[in-house]
GROMACS .gro file of C-alpha atoms in nm:
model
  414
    1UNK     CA    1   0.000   0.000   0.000
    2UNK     CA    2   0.134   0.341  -0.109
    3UNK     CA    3   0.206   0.615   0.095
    4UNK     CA    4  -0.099   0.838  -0.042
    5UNK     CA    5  -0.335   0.544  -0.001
    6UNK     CA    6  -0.232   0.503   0.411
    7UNK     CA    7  -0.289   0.923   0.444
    8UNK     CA    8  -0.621   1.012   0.267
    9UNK     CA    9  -0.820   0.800   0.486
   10UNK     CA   10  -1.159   1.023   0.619
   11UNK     CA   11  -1.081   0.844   0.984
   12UNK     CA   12  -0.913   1.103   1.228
   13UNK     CA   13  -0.877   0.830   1.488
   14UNK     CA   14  -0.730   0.543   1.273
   15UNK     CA   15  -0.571   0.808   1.089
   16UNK     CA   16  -0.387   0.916   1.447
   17UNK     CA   17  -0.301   0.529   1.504
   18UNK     CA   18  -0.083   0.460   1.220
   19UNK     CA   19   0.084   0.790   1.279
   20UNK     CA   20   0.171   0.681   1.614
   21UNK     CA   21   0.312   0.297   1.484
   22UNK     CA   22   0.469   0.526   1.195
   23UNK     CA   23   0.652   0.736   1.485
   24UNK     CA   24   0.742   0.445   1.682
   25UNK     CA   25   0.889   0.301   1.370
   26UNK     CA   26   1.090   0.582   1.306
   27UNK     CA   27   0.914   0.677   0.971
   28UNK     CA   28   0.883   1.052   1.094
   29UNK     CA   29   0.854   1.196   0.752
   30UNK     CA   30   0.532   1.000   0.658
   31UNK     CA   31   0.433   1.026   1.084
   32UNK     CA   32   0.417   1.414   1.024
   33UNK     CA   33   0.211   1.349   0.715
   34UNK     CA   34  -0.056   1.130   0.861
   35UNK     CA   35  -0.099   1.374   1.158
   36UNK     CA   36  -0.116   1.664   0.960
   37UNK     CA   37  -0.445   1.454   0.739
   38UNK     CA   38  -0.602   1.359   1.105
   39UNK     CA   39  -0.590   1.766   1.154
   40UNK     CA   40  -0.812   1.814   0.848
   41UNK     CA   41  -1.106   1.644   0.992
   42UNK     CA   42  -1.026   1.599   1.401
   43UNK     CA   43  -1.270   1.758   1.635
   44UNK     CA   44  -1.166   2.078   1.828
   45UNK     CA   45  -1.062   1.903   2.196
   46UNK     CA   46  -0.831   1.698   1.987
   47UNK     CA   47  -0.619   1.941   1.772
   48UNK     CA   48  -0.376   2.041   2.043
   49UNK     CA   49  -0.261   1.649   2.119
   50UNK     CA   50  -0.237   1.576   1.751
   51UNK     CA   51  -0.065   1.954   1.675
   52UNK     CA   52   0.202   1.836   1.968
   53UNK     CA   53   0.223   1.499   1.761
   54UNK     CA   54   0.321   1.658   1.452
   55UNK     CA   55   0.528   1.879   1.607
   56UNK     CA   56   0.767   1.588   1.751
   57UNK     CA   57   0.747   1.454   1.428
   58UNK     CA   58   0.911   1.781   1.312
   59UNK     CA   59   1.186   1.765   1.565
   60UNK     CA   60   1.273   1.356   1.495
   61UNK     CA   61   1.310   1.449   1.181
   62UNK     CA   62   1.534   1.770   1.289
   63UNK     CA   63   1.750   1.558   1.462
   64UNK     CA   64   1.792   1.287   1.246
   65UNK     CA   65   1.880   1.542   0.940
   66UNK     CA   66   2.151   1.670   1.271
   67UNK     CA   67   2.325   1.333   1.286
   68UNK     CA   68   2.328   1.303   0.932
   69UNK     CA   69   2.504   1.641   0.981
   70UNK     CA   70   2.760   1.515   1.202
   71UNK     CA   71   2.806   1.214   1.037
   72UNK     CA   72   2.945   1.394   0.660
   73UNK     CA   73   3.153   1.624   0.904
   74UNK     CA   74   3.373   1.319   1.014
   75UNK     CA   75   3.385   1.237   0.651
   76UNK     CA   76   3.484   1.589   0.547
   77UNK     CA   77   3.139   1.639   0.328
   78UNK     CA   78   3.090   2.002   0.429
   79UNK     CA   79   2.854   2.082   0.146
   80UNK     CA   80   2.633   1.779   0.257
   81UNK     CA   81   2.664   1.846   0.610
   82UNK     CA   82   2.546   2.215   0.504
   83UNK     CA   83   2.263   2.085   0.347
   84UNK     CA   84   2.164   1.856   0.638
   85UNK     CA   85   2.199   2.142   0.927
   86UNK     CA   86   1.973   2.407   0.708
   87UNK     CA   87   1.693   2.176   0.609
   88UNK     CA   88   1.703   2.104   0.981
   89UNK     CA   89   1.663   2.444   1.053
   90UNK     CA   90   1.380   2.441   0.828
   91UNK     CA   91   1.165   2.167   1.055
   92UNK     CA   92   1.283   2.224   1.375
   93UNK     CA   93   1.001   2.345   1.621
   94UNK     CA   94   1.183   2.255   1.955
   95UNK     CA   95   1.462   2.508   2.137
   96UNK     CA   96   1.698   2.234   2.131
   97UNK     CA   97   1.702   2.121   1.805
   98UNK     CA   98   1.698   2.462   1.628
   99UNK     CA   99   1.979   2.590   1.861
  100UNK     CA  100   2.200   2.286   1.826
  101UNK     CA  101   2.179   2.320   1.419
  102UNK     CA  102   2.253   2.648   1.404
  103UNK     CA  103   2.563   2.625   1.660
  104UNK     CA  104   2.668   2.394   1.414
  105UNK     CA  105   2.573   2.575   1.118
  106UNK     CA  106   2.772   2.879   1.243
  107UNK     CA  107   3.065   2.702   1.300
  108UNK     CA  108   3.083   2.580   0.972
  109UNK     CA  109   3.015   2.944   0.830
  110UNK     CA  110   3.279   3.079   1.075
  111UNK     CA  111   3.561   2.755   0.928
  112UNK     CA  112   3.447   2.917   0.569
  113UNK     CA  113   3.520   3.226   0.638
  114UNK     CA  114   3.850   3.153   0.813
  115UNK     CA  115   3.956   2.932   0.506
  116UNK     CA  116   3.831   3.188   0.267
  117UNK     CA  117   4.016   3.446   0.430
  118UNK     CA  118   4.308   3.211   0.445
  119UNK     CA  119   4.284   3.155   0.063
  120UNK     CA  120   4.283   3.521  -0.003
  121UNK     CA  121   4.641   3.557   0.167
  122UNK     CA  122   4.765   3.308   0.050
  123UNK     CA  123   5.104   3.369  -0.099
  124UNK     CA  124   5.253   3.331  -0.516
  125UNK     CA  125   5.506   3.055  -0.326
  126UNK     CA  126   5.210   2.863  -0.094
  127UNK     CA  127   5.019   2.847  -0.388
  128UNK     CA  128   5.312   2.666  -0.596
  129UNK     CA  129   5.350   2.451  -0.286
  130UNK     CA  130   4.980   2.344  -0.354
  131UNK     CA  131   5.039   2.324  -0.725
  132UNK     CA  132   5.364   2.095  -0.689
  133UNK     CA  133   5.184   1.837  -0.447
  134UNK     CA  134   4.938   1.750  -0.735
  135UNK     CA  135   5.258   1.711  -1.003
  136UNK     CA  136   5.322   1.343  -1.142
  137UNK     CA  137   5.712   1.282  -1.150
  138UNK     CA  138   5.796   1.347  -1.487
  139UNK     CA  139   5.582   1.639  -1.454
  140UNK     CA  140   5.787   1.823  -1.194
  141UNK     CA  141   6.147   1.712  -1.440
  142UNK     CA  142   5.996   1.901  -1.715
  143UNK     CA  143   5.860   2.173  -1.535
  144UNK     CA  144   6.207   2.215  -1.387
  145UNK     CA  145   6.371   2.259  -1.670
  146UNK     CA  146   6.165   2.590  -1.779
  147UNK     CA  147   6.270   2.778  -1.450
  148UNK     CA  148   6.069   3.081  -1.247
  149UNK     CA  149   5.894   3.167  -1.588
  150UNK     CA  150   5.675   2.873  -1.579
  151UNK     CA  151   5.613   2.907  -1.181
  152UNK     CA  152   5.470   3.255  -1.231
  153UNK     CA  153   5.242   3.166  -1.536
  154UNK     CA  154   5.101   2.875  -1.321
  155UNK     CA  155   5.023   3.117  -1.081
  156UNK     CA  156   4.862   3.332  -1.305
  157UNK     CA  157   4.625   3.055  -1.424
  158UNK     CA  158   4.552   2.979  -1.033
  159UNK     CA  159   4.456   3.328  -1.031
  160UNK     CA  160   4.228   3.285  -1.357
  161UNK     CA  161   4.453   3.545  -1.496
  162UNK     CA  162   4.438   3.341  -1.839
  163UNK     CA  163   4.579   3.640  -2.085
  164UNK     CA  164   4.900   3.706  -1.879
  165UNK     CA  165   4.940   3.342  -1.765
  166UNK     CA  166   4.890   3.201  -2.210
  167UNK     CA  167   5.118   3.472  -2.281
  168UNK     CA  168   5.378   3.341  -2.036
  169UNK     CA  169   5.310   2.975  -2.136
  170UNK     CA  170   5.349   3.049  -2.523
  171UNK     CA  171   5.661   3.220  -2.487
  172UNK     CA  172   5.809   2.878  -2.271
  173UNK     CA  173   5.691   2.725  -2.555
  174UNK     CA  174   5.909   2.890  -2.795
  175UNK     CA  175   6.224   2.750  -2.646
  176UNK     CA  176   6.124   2.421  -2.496
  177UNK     CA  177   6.295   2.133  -2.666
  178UNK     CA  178   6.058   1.861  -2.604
  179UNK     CA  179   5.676   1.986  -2.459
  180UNK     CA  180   5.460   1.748  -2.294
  181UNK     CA  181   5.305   1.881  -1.999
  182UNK     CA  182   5.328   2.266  -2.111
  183UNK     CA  183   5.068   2.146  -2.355
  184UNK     CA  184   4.873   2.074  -2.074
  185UNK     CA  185   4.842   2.385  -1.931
  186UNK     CA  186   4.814   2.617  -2.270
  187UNK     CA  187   4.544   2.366  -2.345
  188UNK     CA  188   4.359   2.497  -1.982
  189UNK     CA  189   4.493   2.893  -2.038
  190UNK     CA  190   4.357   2.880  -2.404
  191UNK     CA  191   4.014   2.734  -2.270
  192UNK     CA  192   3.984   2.976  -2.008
  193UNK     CA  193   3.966   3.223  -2.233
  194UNK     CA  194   3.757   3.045  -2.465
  195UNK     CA  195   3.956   2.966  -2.721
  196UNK     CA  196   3.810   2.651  -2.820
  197UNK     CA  197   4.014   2.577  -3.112
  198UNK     CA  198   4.340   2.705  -2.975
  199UNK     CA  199   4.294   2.485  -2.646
  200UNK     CA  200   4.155   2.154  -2.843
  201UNK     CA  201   4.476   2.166  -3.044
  202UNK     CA  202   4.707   2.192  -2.748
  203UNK     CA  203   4.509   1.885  -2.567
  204UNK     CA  204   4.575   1.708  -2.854
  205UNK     CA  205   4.881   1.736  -2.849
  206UNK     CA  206   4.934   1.675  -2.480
  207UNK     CA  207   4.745   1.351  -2.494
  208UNK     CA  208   4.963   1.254  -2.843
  209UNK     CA  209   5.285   1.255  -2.653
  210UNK     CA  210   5.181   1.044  -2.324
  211UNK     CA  211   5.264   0.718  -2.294
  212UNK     CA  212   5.076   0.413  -2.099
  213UNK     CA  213   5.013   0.499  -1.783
  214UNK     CA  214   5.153   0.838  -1.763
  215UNK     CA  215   4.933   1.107  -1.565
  216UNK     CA  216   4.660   0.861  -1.604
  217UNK     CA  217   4.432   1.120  -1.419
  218UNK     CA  218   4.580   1.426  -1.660
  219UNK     CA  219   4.526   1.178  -1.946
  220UNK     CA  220   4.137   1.121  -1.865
  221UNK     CA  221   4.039   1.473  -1.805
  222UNK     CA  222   4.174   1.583  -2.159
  223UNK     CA  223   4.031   1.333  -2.337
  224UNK     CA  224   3.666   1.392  -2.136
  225UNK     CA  225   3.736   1.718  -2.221
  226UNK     CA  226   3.828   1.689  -2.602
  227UNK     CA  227   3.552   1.451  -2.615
  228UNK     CA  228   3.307   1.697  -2.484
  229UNK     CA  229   3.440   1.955  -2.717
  230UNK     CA  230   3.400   1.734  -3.054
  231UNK     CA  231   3.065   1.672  -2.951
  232UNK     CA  232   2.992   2.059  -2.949
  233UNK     CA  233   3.106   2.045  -3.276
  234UNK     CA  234   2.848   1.759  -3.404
  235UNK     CA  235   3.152   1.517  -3.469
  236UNK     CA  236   3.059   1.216  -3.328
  237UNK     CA  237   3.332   0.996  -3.443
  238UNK     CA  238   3.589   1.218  -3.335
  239UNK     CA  239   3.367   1.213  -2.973
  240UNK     CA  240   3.386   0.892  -2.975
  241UNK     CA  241   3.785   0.829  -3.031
  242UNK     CA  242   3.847   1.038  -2.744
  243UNK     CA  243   3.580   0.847  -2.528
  244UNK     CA  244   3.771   0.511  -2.582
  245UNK     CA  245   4.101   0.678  -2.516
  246UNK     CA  246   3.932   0.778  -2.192
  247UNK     CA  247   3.848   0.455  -2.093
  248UNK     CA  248   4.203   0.279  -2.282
  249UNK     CA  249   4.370   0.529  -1.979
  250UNK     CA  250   4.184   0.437  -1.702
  251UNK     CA  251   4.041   0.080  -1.776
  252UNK     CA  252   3.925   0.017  -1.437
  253UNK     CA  253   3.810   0.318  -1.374
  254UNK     CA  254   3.382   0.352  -1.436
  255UNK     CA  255   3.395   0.696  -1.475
  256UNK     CA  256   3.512   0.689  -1.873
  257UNK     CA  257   3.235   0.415  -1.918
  258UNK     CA  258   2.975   0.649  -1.762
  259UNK     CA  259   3.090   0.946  -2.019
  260UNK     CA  260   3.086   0.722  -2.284
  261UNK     CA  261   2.715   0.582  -2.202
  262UNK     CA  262   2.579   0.883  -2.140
  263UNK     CA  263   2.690   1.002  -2.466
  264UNK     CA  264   2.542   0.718  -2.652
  265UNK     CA  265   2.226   0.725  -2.497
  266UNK     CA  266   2.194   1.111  -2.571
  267UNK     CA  267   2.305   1.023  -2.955
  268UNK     CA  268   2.032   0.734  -2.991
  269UNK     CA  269   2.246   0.422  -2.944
  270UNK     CA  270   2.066   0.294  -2.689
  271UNK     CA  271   2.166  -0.055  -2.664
  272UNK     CA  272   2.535   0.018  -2.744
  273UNK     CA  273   2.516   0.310  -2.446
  274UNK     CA  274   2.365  -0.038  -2.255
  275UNK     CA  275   2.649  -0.252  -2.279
  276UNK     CA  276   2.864   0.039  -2.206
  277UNK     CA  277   2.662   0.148  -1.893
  278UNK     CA  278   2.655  -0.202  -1.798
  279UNK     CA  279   3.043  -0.248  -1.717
  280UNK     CA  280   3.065   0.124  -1.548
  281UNK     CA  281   2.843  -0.048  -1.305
  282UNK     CA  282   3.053  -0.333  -1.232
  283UNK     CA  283   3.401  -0.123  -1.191
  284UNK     CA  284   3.154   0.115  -0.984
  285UNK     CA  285   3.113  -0.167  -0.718
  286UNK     CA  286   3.401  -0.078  -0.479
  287UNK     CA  287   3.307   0.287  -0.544
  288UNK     CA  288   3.037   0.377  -0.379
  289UNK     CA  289   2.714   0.450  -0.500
  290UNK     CA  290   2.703   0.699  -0.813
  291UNK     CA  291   2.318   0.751  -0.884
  292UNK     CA  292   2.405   0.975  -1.209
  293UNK     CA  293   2.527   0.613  -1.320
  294UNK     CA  294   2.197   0.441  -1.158
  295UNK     CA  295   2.017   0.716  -1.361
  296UNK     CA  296   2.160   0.647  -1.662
  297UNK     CA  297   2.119   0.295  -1.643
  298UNK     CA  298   1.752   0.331  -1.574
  299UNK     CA  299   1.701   0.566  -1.850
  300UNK     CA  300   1.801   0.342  -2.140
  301UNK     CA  301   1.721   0.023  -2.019
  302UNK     CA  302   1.370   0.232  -2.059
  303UNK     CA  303   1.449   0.315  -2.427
  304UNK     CA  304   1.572  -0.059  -2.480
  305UNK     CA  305   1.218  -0.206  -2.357
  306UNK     CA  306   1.351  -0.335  -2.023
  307UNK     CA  307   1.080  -0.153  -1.841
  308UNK     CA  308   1.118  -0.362  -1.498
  309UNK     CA  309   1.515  -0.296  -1.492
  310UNK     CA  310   1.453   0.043  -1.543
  311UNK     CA  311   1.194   0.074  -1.239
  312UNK     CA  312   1.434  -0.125  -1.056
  313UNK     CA  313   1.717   0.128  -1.128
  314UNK     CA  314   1.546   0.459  -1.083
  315UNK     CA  315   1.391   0.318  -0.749
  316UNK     CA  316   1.784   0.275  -0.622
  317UNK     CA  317   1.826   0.647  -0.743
  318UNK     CA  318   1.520   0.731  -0.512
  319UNK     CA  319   1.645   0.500  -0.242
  320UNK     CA  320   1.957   0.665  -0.205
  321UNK     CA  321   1.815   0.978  -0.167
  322UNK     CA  322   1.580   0.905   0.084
  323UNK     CA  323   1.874   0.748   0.281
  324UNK     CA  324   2.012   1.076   0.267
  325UNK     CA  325   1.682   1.199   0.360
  326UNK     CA  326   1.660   1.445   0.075
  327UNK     CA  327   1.327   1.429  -0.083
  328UNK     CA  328   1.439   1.658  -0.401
  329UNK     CA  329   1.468   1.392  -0.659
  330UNK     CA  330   1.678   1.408  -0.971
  331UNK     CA  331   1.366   1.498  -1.229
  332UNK     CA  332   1.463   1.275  -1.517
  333UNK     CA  333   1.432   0.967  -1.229
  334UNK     CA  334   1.132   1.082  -1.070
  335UNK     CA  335   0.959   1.177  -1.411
  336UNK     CA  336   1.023   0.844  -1.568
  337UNK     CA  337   0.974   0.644  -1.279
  338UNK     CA  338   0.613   0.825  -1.237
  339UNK     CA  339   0.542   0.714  -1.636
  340UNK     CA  340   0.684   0.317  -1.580
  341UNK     CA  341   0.422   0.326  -1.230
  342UNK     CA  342   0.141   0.434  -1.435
  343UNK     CA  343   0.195   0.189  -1.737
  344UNK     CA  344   0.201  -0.076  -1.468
  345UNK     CA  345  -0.129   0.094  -1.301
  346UNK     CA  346   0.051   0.184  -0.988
  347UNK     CA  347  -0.117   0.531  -0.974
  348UNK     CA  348  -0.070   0.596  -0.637
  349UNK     CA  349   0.302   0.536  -0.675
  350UNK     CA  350   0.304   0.766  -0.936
  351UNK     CA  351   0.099   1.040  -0.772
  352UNK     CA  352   0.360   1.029  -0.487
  353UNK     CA  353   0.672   1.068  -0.732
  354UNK     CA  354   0.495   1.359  -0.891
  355UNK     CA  355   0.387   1.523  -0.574
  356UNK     CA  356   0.763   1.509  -0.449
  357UNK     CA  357   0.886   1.680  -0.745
  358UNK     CA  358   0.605   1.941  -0.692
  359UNK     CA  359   0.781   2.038  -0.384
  360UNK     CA  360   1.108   2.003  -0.506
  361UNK     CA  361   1.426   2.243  -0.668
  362UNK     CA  362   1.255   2.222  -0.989
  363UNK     CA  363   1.021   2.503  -0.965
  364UNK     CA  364   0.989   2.583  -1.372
  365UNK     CA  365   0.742   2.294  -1.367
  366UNK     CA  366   0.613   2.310  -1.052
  367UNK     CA  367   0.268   2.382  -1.255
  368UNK     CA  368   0.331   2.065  -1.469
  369UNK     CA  369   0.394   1.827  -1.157
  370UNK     CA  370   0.086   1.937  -0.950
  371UNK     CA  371  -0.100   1.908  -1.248
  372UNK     CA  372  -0.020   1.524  -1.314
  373UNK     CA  373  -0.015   1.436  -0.932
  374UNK     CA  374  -0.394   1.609  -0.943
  375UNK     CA  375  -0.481   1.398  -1.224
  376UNK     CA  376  -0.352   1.074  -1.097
  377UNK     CA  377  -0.523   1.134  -0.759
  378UNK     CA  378  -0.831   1.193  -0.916
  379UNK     CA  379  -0.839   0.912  -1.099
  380UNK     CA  380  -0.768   0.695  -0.845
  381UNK     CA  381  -1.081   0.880  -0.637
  382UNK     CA  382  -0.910   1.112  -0.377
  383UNK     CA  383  -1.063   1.407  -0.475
  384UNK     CA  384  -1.034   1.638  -0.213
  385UNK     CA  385  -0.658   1.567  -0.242
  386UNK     CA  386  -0.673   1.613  -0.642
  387UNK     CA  387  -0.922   1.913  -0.594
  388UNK     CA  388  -0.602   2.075  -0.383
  389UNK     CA  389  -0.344   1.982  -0.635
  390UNK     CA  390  -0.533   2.098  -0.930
  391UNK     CA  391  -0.606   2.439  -0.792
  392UNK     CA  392  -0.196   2.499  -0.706
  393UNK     CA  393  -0.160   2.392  -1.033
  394UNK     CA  394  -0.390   2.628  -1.187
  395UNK     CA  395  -0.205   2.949  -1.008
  396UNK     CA  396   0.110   2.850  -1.131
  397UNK     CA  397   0.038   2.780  -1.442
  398UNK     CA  398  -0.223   3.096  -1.508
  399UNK     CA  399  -0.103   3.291  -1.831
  400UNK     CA  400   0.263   3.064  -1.861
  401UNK     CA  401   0.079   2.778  -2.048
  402UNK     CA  402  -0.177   2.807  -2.233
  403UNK     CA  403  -0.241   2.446  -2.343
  404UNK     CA  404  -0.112   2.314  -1.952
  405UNK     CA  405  -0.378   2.536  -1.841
  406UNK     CA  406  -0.638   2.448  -2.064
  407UNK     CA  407  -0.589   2.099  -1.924
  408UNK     CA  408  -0.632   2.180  -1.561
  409UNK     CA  409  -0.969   2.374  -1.659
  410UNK     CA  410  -1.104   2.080  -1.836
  411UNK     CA  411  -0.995   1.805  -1.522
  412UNK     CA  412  -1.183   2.081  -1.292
  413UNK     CA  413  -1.498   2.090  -1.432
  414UNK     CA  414  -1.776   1.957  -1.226
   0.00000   0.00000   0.00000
C-alpha cells in the first residue's frame, strides 16, 4: 500500500493510530504526514494532542537530518553536512534542536570564512607549494627545466589570470625542446579564455605525446574534455575516439564508461550506451554509489524495452536519496519512474513521485507536476486531495501555459 493510499483515509482516529506505529517506527517523515491529514477532519478538543504529535514529528526528523550532519563532518562532506543542518533548521520546532543546528551551522560558516580568508592571503610561493603536491614525476622534471617563468604563469592561471598566464606559457613554448606537460596547461589557459580551437589543439597534443600509464588522471580529463568539445562540434566519431582513449587510460576506472554511455544514450544508441553502462556499473562496485550512473542505467534500459530494470534502477536512485533523507529527486528519475508506475497501473506510486517533485528544486514545472499528481489522484478517487493539487496547479500555471492550463480547466470541471 502506497504512501498516499495510508494518508487520505476520512478516519481522524485510525488516521492518528498509524501515525503513532509510523513514529514508533521511526518513519517521521510520513508520521508528520498522517498527523497533519487527522488535523483536516479531528474535532476541536483533539487538535492540540495531535498539533504536539506533529510537532515531535518535526523535531525527529530535525535531529535525524543533525546526525546526518555530524556524520558527513567526520567524513569531510561540508557541502552535505550544510545541506543537512539548514533543512534542519527548516523543521525544527523545539529550542533544542533549532539551537543545536545552528551552533553547528555557524561554526561551519565561521571555518568558511576563516579558510576563505586564508585563501585570499595566500602567498605566489604557498600556492606553488599546492600546485607541486598535485605534479606526477615526470611532470615536476619538465617543469624544472623551464625555471621561475613557468612558476609565475602557473600562478597566473591559479589566479584565472588566463591572458598574462597564455602569454607566459606560449613564450616557454618557444624555447622548450621537447613539450609534454606545457601542452597541458596552454590547453587549460587557451580554454579559459575560450579559445576553443586554440585549447583543443594543445590537448591534442598533450594527450599525443603520453605514454601508458603516464598522468593517467591528466590523461582522462583531456580526453573527457576533447571529447566533450568534438561533440559541441556535431563530430561524433571524433567524440567517440576520445571516449575510448578515456576509458584505454583508465580501464578500471567507471567513470570513462559512464561518459561514454551517457553520450550514446543522448546520440540514440541505446543498446550500445547499454552494454557500455553495464560495465561502469561493475568497476563502480568498490566505489560507492554513483546515482548519475543508476540514472543512466535506468534511463536506457527504458528506451531498450527493459521496463522492470529500469523501475528497478530509478527506485535505487530514489532509495539513495531518501537514505540521505533528501526528498528533491533528480527529475529525469522521478519523471520516468512516475510514467513506468502508471503503465504498470501503480497510480498511487506515481501520484507520490509527482507530488515530491512538486515540492522540489525544480520550480519551472512546478505547474506541470501538481497538475499530473492532481490527475492521478483523481483518478484513483481522492478528490479532495486532487481538488487541492489541481487548484496549485492552476495558479502557477495561469497565463505561462496556455495548453497546460487548458488541461487543468477541463480536469476541474464539475
Amino acid at each position: 500500500m502506497s504512501l498516499l493510499k495510508k494518508l487520505f483515509s476520512a478516519d481522524p482516529a485510525g488516521l492518528e493510530k498509524k501515525a503513532d506505529a509510523l513514529y514508533s517506527a521511526g518513519d517521521y517523515g510520513s508520521a508528520k504526514l498522517a498527523y497533519e491529514k487527522a488535523l483536516d477532519t479531528a474535532p476541536a478538543e483533539a487538535r492540540p494532542d495531535l498539533e504536539t504529535k506533529m510537532q515531535r514529528c518535526l523535531d525527529a526528523i530535525a535531529h535525524r537530518r543533525i546526525d546526518e550532519a555530524k556524520a558527513y563532518l567526520k567524513q569531510g562532506a561540508i557541502e552535505l553536512a550544510t545541506q543537512e543542518l539548514e533543512g534542519a533548521l527548516e523543521v525544527a520546532v523545539g529550542q533544542a534542536a533549532r539551537a543545536e543546528a545552528s551552533a553547528l551551522l555557524d561554526g561551519l560558516e565561521a571555518e568558511d570564512a576563516r579558510t576563505q580568508a586564508a585563501s585570499l592571503e595566500m602567498t605566489d610561493e604557498e600556492r606553488i607549494a599546492v600546485l607541486m603536491g598535485q605534479w606526477e614525476e615526470g611532470q615536476a622534471d619538465e617543469y624544472e627545466a623551464y625555471g621561475d617563468d613557468l612558476l609565475h604563469a602557473l600562478v597566473m592561471l591559479h589566479k584565472e589570470q588566463a591572458d598574462d598566464a597564455l602569454a607566459q606559457l606560449e613564450s616557454l613554448l618557444e624555447i622548450a625542446l621537447a613539450p609534454r606537460y606545457l601542452w597541458l596547461e596552454i590547453g587549460r589557459a587557451r580554454l579559459l579564455r575560450e579559445d576553443l580551437t586554440g585549447g583543443r589543439d594543445a590537448l591534442e597534443r598533450f594527450v599525443a605525446v603520453m605514454g601508458d600509464g603516464e598522468a593517467p588522471e591528466a590523461q582522462l580529463a583531456a580526453n573527457l574534455t576533447l571529447a566533450r568539445l568534438a561533440d559541441d562540434r556535431g563530430e561524433f566519431e571524433e567524440a567517440m575516439r576520445h571516449f575510448e582513449a578515456a576509458v584505454h587510460t583508465r580501464p578500471d576506472d567507471y567513470r570513462p564508461y559512464l561518459a561514454m554511455g551517457a553520450f550514446l544514450r543522448e546520440k540514440g544508441h541505446a543498446e550500445e550506451a547499454l552494454d557500455v553502462l553495464r560495465t561502469a556499473l561493475e568497476l563502480s562496485r568498490t566505489s560507492g554509489t554513483d546515482w548519475r550512473l543508476l540514472e543512466e542505467l535506468g534511463l536506457v534500459s527504458e528506451e531498450v524495452g527493459k521496463a522492470d530494470d529500469a523501475r528497478r534502477f530509478f527506485e535505487q536512485v530514489i532509495e539513495f536519496f531518501t537514505n540521505h533523507q533528501i526528498t528533491d529527486f533528480p527529475p529525469p528519475t522521478a519523471t520516468s519512474l512516475a510514467r513506468l508506475y502508471e503503465s504498470a497501473g501503480r497510480l498511487e506510486r506515481a501520484a507520490d513521485m509527482y507530488r515530491a517533485l512538486s515540492q522540489g528544486s525544480d520550480r519551472e514545472r512546478h505547474a506541470r507536476y501538481h497538475f499530473e499528481a492532481g490527475r492521478l489522484l483523481q483518478a484513483i478517487g481522492l478528490t479532495d486531495e486532487a481538488h487541492r493539487m489541481l487548484t496549485r496547479a492552476e495558479a502557477l500555471a495561469a497565463g505561462d501555459d496556455e495548453e497546460l492550463a487548458a488541461q487543468i480547466a477541463a480536469l476541474m470541471q464539475p
